[in-house]
Amino acid sequence: MGEERPRRSYGRKGGYSRSGGGSGGGGGYGRGGVGGSYGRSGGGGGGGRGYDRGYDRDRGQDRNRGPAPVEEGQEVDVTIDSVGKRGDGIARINNFVVFVPGTNQGDQVKVRITSVRGNFATGEVVTGEQQ
């Protein structure tokens, strides 16, 4: 009847390859294993990650912001800019987010930083004018 088509698998291990010679043992589309390529090329890949959209390259730019501008135990004066999904007030110090429970938008408060994570911190109100 015609040429038999290879079975396609869209999972991590199987690889997605329309290549004539196979994909070199897995991998291919996404973070697969040994090798492979994405596309309609002749041979099957060999090493590498295959089809890379550049997510890892772009993602790293936001994460490498340098040290946090606040430390645990530090007290800072902030104005609550907005309220998050969970109802916590959100303040920013040099574009670094600080969550402050029990505050509303527009509050000007002194906050003691209780914990610092990679890209945000949490704090508690020490004194201030709450609306």
PDB file of N, CA and C in Angstrom, residues 63-71 94 96 116-118:
ATOM      1  N   ARG A  63      15.677  36.127  37.124  1.00  0.00           N
ATOM      2  CA  ARG A  63      16.096  35.508  38.374  1.00  0.00           C
ATOM      3  C   ARG A  63      17.422  36.052  38.889  1.00  0.00           C
ATOM      4  N   ASN A  64      18.247  36.578  38.025  1.00  0.00           N
ATOM      5  CA  ASN A  64      19.556  37.070  38.449  1.00  0.00           C
ATOM      6  C   ASN A  64      19.504  38.575  38.689  1.00  0.00           C
ATOM      7  N   ARG A  65      18.732  38.981  39.647  1.00  0.00           N
ATOM      8  CA  ARG A  65      18.573  40.399  39.928  1.00  0.00           C
ATOM      9  C   ARG A  65      19.610  40.912  40.910  1.00  0.00           C
ATOM     10  N   GLY A  66      20.365  40.037  41.494  1.00  0.00           N
ATOM     11  CA  GLY A  66      21.325  40.442  42.503  1.00  0.00           C
ATOM     12  C   GLY A  66      20.727  40.235  43.882  1.00  0.00           C
ATOM     13  N   PRO A  67      21.377  40.780  44.904  1.00  0.00           N
ATOM     14  CA  PRO A  67      20.887  40.570  46.264  1.00  0.00           C
ATOM     15  C   PRO A  67      19.591  41.335  46.519  1.00  0.00           C
ATOM     16  N   ALA A  68      18.796  40.810  47.434  1.00  0.00           N
ATOM     17  CA  ALA A  68      17.544  41.470  47.803  1.00  0.00           C
ATOM     18  C   ALA A  68      17.862  42.782  48.519  1.00  0.00           C
ATOM     19  N   PRO A  69      17.050  43.817  48.309  1.00  0.00           N
ATOM     20  CA  PRO A  69      17.328  45.106  48.941  1.00  0.00           C
ATOM     21  C   PRO A  69      16.961  45.155  50.425  1.00  0.00           C
ATOM     22  N   VAL A  70      16.405  44.069  50.966  1.00  0.00           N
ATOM     23  CA  VAL A  70      16.033  44.016  52.379  1.00  0.00           C
ATOM     24  C   VAL A  70      16.589  42.745  53.005  1.00  0.00           C
ATOM     25  N   GLU A  71      16.677  42.742  54.334  1.00  0.00           N
ATOM     26  CA  GLU A  71      17.134  41.568  55.068  1.00  0.00           C
ATOM     27  C   GLU A  71      16.125  41.238  56.154  1.00  0.00           C
ATOM     28  N   ASN A  94      12.549  49.217  45.594  1.00  0.00           N
ATOM     29  CA  ASN A  94      13.428  49.066  44.417  1.00  0.00           C
ATOM     30  C   ASN A  94      12.931  47.942  43.507  1.00  0.00           C
ATOM     31  N   PHE A  96      11.326  45.367  44.263  1.00  0.00           N
ATOM     32  CA  PHE A  96      11.331  44.089  44.975  1.00  0.00           C
ATOM     33  C   PHE A  96      10.028  44.015  45.776  1.00  0.00           C
ATOM     34  N   VAL A 116      12.767  36.520  53.705  1.00  0.00           N
ATOM     35  CA  VAL A 116      13.181  36.945  52.377  1.00  0.00           C
ATOM     36  C   VAL A 116      13.364  35.705  51.527  1.00  0.00           C
ATOM     37  N   ARG A 117      12.681  35.670  50.389  1.00  0.00           N
ATOM     38  CA  ARG A 117      12.804  34.556  49.440  1.00  0.00           C
ATOM     39  C   ARG A 117      13.546  35.056  48.209  1.00  0.00           C
ATOM     40  N   GLY A 118      13.549  34.264  47.161  1.00  0.00           N
ATOM     41  CA  GLY A 118      14.293  34.624  45.958  1.00  0.00           C
ATOM     42  C   GLY A 118      13.839  35.923  45.323  1.00  0.00           C
TER      43      GLY A 118
END
